[in-house]
Coordinates of C-alpha atoms and ligand atoms in Angstrom, one line a residue:
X64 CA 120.3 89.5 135.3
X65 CA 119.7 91.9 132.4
X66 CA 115.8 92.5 131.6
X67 CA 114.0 93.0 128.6
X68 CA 111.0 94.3 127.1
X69 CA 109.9 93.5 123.8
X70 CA 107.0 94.7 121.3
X71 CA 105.9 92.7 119.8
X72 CA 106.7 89.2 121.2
X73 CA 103.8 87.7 119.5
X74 CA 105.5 88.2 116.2
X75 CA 107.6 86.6 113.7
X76 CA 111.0 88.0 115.2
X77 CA 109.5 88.8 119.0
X78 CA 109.3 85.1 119.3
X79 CA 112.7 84.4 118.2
X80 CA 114.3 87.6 119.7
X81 CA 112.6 86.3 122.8
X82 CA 114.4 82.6 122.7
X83 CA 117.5 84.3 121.8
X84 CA 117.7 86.5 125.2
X85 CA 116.4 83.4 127.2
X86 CA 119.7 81.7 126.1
X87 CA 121.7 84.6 127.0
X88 CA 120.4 84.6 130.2
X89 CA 117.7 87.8 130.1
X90 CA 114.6 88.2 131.8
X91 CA 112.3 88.7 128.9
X92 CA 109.2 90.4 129.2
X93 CA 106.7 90.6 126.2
X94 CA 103.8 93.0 125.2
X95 CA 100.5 91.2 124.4
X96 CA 97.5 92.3 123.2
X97 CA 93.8 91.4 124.8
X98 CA 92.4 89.4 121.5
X99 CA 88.9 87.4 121.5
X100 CA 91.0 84.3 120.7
X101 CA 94.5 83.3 121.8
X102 CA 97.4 84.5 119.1
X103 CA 100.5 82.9 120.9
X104 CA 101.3 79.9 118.7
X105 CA 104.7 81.5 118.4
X106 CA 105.2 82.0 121.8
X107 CA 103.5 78.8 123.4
X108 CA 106.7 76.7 123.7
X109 CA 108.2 79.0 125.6
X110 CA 106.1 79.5 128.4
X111 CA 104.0 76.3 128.6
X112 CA 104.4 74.2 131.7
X113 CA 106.4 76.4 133.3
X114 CA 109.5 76.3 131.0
X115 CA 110.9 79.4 131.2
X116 CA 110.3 81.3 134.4
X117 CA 111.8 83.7 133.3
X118 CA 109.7 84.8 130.4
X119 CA 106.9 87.0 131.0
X120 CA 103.6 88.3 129.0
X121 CA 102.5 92.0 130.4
X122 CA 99.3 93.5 128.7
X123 CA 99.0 96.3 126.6
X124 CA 98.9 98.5 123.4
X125 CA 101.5 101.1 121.2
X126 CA 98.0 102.6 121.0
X127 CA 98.0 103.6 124.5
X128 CA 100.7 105.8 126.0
X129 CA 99.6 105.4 129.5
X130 CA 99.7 101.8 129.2
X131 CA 103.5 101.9 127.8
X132 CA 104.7 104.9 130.4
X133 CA 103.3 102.5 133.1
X134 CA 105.4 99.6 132.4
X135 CA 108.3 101.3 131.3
X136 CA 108.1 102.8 135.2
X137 CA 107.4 99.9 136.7
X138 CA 109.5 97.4 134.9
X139 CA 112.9 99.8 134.5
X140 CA 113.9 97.1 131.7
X141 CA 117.8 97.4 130.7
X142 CA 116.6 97.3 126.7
X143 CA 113.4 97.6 125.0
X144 CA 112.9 95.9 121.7
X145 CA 110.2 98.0 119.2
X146 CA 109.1 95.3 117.1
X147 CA 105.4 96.0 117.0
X148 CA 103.5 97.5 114.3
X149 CA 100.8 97.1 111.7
X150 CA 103.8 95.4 109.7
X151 CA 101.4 94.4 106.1
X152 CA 102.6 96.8 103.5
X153 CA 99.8 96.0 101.4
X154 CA 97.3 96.3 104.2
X155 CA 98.7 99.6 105.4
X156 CA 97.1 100.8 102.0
X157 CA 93.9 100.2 103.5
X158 CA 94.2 101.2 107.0
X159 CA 96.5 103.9 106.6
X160 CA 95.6 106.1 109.7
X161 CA 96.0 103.1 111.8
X162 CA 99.0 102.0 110.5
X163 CA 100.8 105.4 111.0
X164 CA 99.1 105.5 114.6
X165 CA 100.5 102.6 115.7
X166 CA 103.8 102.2 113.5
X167 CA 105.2 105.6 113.7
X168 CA 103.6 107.6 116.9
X169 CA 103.7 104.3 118.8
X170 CA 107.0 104.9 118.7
X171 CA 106.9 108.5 120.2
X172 CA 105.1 106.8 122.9
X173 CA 107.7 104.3 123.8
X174 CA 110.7 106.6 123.5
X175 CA 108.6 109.3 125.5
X176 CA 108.4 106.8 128.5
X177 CA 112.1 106.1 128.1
X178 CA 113.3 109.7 128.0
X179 CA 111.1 110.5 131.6
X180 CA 112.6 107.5 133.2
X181 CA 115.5 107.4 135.8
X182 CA 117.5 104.3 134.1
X183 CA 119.3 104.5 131.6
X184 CA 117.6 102.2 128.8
X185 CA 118.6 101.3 125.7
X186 CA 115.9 101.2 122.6
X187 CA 115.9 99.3 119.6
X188 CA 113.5 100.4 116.9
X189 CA 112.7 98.1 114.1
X190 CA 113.4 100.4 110.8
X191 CA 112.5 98.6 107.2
X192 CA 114.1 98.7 103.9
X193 CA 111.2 99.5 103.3
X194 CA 112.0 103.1 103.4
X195 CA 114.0 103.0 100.8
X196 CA 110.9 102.2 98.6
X197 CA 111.8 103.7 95.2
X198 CA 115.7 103.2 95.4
X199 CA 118.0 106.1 94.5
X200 CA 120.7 103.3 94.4
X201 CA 120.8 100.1 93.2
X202 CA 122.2 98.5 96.3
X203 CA 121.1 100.5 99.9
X204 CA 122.8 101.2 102.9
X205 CA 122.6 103.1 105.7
X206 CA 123.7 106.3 103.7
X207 CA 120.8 105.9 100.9
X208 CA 118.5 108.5 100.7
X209 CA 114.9 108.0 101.8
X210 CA 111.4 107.4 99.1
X211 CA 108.7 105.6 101.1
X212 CA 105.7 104.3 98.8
X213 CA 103.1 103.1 101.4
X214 CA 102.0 104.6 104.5
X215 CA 103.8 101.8 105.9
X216 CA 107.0 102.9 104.8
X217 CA 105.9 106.7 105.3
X218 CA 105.2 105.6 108.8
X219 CA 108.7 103.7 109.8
X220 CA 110.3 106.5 107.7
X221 CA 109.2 109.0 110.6
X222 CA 109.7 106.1 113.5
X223 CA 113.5 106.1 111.9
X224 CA 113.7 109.9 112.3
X225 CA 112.0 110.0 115.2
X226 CA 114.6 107.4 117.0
X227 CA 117.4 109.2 115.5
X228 CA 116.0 112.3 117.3
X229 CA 115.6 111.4 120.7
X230 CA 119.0 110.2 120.8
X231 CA 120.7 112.8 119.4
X232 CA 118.2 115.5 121.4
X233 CA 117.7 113.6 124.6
X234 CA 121.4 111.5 124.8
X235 CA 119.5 107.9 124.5
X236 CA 120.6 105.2 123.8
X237 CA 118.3 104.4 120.4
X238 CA 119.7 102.6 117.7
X239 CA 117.5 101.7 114.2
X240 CA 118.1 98.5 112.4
X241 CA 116.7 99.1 108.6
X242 CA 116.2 95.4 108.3
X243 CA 115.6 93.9 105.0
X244 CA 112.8 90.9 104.4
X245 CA 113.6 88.4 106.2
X246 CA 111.0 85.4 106.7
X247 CA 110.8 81.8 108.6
X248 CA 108.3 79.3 108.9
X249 CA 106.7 81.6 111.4
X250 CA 106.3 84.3 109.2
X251 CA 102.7 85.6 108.7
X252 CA 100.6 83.6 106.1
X253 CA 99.5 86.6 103.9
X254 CA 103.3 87.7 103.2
X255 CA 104.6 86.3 99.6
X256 CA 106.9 83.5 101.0
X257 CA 104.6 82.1 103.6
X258 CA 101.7 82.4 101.7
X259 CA 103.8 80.4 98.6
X260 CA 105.5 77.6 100.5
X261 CA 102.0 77.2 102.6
X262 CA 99.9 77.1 99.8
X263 CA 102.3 74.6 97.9
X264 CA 102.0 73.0 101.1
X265 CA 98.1 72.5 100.7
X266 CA 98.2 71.7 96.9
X267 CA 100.6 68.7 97.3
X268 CA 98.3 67.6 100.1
X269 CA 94.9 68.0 98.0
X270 CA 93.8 71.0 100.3
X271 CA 94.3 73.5 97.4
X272 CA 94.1 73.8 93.8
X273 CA 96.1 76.7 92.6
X274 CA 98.6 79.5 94.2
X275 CA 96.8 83.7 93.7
X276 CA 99.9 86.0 93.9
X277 CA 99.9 89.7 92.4
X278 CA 103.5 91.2 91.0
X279 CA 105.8 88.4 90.4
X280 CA 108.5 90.6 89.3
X281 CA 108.8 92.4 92.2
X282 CA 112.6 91.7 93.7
X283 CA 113.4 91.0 97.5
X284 CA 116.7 91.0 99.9
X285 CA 115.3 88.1 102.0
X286 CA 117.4 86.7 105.0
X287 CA 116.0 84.0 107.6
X288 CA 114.5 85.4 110.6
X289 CA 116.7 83.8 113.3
X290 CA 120.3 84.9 111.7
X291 CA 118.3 89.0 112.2
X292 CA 117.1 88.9 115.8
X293 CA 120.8 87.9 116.5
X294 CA 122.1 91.4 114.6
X295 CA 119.2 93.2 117.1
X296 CA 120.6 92.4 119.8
X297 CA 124.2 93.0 118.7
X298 CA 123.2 96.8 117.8
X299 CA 122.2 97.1 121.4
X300 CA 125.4 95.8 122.8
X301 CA 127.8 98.1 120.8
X302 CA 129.3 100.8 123.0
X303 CA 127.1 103.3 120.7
X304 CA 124.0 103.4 119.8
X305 CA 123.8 104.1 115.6
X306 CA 122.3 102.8 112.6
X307 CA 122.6 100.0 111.0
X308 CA 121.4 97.8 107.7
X309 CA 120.7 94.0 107.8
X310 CA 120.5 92.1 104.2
X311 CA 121.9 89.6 102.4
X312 CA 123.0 91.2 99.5
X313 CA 121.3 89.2 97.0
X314 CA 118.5 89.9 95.4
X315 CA 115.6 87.4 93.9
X316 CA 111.8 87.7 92.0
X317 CA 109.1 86.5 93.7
X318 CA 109.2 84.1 90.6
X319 CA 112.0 82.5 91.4
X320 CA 110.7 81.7 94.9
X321 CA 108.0 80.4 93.4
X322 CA 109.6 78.2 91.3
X323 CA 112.5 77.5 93.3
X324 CA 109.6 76.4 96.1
X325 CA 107.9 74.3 93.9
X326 CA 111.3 72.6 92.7
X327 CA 111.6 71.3 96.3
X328 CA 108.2 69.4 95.9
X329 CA 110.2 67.8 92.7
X330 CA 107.3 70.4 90.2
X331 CA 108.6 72.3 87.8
X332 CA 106.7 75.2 86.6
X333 CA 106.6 76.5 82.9
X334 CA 105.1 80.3 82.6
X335 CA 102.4 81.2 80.2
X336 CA 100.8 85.1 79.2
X337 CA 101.9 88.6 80.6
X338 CA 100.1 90.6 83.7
X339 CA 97.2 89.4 85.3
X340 CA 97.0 87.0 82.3
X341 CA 100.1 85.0 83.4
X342 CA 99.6 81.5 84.3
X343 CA 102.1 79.0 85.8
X344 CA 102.2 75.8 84.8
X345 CA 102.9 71.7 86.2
X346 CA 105.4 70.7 83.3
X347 CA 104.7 67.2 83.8
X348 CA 100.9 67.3 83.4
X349 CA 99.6 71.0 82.7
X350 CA 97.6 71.7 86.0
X351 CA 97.4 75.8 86.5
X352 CA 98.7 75.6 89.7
X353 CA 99.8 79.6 89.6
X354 CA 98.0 82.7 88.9
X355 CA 97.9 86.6 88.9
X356 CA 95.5 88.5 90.4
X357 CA 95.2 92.5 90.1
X358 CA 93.7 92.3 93.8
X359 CA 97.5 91.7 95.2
X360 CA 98.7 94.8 92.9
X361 CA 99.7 97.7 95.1
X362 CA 98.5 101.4 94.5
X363 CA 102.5 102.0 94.1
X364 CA 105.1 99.3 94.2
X365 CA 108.8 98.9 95.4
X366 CA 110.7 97.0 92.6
X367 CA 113.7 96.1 93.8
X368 CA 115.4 96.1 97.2
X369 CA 119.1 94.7 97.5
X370 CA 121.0 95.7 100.9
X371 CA 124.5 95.8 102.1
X372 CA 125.4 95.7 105.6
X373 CA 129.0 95.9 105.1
X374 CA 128.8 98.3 108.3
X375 CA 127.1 95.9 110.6
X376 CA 129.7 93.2 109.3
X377 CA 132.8 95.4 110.3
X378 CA 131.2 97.2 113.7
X379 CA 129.3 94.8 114.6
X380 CA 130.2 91.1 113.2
X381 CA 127.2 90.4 112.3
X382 CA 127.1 88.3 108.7
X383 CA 123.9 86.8 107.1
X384 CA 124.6 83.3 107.3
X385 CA 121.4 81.1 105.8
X386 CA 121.4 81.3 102.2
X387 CA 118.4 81.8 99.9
X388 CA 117.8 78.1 98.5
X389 CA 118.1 77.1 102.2
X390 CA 115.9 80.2 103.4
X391 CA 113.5 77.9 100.9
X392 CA 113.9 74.9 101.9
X393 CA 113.5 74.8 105.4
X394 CA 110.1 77.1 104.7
X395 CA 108.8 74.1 102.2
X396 CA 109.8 71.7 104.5
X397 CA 108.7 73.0 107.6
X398 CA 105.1 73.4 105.8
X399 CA 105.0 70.2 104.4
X400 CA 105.2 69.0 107.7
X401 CA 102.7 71.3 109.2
X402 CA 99.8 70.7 106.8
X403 CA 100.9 67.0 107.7
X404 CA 100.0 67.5 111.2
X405 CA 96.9 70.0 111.1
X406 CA 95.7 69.1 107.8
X407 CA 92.1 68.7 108.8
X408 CA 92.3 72.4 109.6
X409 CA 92.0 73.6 105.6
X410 CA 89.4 70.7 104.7
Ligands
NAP207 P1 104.8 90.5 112.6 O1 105.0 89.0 112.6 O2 103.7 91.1 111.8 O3 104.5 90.9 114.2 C1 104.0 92.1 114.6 C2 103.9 92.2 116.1 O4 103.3 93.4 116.5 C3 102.8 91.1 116.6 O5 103.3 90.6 117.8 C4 101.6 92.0 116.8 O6 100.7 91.5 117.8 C5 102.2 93.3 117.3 N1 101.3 94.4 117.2 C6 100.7 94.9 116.1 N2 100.0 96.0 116.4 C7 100.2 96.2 117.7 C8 99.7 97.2 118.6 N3 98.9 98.1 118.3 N4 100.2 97.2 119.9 C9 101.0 96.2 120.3 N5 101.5 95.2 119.5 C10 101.1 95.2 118.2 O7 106.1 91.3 112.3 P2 107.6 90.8 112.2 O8 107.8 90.2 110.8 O9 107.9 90.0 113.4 O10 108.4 92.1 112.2 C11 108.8 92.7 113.5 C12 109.0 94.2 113.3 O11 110.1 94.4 112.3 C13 107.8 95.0 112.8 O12 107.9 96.3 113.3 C14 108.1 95.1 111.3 O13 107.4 96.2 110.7 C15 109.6 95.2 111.2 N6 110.2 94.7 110.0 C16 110.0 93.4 109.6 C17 110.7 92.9 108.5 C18 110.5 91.5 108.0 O14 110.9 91.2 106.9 N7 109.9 90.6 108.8 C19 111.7 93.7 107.9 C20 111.9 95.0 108.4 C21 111.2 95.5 109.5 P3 99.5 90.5 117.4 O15 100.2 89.1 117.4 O16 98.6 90.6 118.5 O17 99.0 90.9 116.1
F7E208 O1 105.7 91.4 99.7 C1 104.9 91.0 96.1 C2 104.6 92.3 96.8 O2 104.1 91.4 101.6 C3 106.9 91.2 99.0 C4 107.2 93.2 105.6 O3 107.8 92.4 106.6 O4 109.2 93.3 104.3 C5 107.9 93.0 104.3 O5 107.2 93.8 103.3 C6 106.7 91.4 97.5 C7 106.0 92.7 97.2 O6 106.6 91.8 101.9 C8 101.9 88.8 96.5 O7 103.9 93.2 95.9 C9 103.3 89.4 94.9 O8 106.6 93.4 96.1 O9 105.9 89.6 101.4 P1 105.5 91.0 101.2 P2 107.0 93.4 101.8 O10 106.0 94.2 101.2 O11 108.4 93.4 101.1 C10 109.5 94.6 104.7 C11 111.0 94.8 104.7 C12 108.8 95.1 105.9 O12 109.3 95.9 106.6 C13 107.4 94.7 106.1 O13 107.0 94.7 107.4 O14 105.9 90.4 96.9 N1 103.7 90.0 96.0 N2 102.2 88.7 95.2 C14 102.9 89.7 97.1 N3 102.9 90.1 98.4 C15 101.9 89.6 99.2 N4 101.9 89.9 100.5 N5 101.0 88.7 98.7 C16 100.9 88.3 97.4 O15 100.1 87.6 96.9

């Protein structure tokens, strides 16, 4: 039985990387972090009653090297998943020395541990798009040169190198995959897609009158979680460890997943103003239900991102395979039905 450690596992794409390798047949261990109030709503079904014995939470910290070398030694996992970090672009603008502690030396830490012990492990590091930040081409792959605008991005930029590094230094097996945005109705609630289909959510319900975004003309590459863990894992099984991008190759405004969100909920929204100033409009009955705040503005920006992962398609066979208007709708959807169920929640 092959074994697993993942950062992370409390996350977006830890939980579903996690149920992935529990179908394959892994024992999956997960890093968790002491909070004052459970965080595992991602992770419950998993482990509740019993239902997979196989998965396992181990306590710890990418702040804390001693803490990652002793599980690394006493769990001699066959791969190690890096998908923890401090992963709020905007936020990172405000805890900028954290972020780059945790994002970019926590990932020294881990490959440190790895290099010292006796098994051969192999290490995935989750690299972002976002390190492509103000693109020197219109469409990025794995050859596109480097401009990170957040200490986010500065921060995976240097967890990239770094990975590259100790494979190429210390013969690891380390590969980076520069995902693009991809989301689910687990992702975060204060990234733009969560945040839109939760909050159209709560509006259709009564729970909420209007939508705050910042730049709606920012444009995204975004893919559905599931189809990406998928690609991690296949990066790990190739008989060489290398580099590779994940996208879709399209890419959309935040406005048209706005409107495109709202569409599902049969509104239609009509625009109105420029900047902050801009308003978004019910067609049928002229509520505001959207509108720009400077507060979601960030110091510097990444326009547009728009990936191709032609080499992860040929090396690896790994194709995007959820579409954008059905990225949508099962994120509408899946809200609807959870303000349905914990509505009382938001009241
Ligand atoms: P996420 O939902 O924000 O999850 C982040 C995970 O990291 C959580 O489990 C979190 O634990 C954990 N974490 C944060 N700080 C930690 C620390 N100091 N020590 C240990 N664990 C810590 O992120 P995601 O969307 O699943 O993304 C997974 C990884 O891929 C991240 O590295 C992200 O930067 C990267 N990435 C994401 C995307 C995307 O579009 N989703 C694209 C490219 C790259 P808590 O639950 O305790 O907070
Ligand atoms: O922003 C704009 C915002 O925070 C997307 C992370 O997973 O993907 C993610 O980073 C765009 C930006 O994701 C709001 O300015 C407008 O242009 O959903 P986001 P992100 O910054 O692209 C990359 C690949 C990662 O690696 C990261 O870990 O939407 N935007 N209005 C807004 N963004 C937010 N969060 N909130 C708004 O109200």
């Amino acid at each position: 039985m092959k074994k697993a450690f993942i950062t992370g596992v409390t996350g977006q794409d830890g939980s579903y990387l996690a149920e992935l390798l529990l179908t394959k047949g892994y024992e999956v261990w997960g890093l968790v972090r002491r909070t004052s109030v459970f965080n595992r709503e991602r992770i419950e079904h998993i482990y509740l009653n019993k239902k997979n014995e196989n998965f396992k939470m181990i306590y710890g910290d990418l702040s804390d090297s001693s803490n990652l070398s002793g599980i690394i030694y006493e769990l001699e996992p066959d791969e190690v998943y890096n998908l923890a970090a401090q992963s709020h672009v905007g936020i990172s603008f405000e805890i900028p020395e954290y972020t780059s502690d945790v994002v970019g030396t926590g990932t020294v830490r881990l490959l440190d541990a790895i290099k010292k012990s006796k098994k051969k492990i192999k290490f995935y590091q989750a690299s972002s798009s976002e390190i492509f930040g103000k693109v020197h081409e219109k469409i990025q792959s794995e050859s596109t040169p480097f401009y990170p605008r957040s200490p986010y991005a500065c921060s995976k930029a240097f967890a990239f190198y770094i990975t590259r590094n100790y494979r190429e230094a210390y013969n690891l097996f380390a590969a980076n995959g520069i995902l693009f945005n991809h989301e689910s109705p687990r992702r975060g609630e204060n990234f733009v897609t969560r945040k839109i289909t939760l909050s159209i959510a709560r509006i259709i319900k009564g729970l909420q009158n209007e939508l705050t975004l910042g730049n709606l003309d920012a444009k995204r590459d975004w893919g559905y979680a599931p189809d990406y863990v998928e690609g991690m894992w296949r990066m790990l099984q190739h008989n060489k460890p290398d580099d590779f991008v994940l996208a879709t190759g399209e890419t959309h405004t935040v406005r048209e997943f706005v409107e495109k969100s709202f569409n599902i909920a049969n509104i239609d929204i009509q625009w109105e103003g420029k900047g902050a100033n801009e308003i978004g409009i019910n067609k049928s009955n002229g509520d505001v239900l959207v509108k720009v705040s400077e507060k979601y503005f960030r110091p510097s920006e990444v326009d547009i991102l728009q990936g191709n992962s032609e080499k992860a398609k040929t090396v690896l066979g790994w194709e995007n395979k959820t579409t954008f208007d059905q990225l949508i709708e099962k994120m509408v959807n899946a809200d609807i039905d959870y303000v349905n169920k914990y509505n009382f929640i938001y009241k």
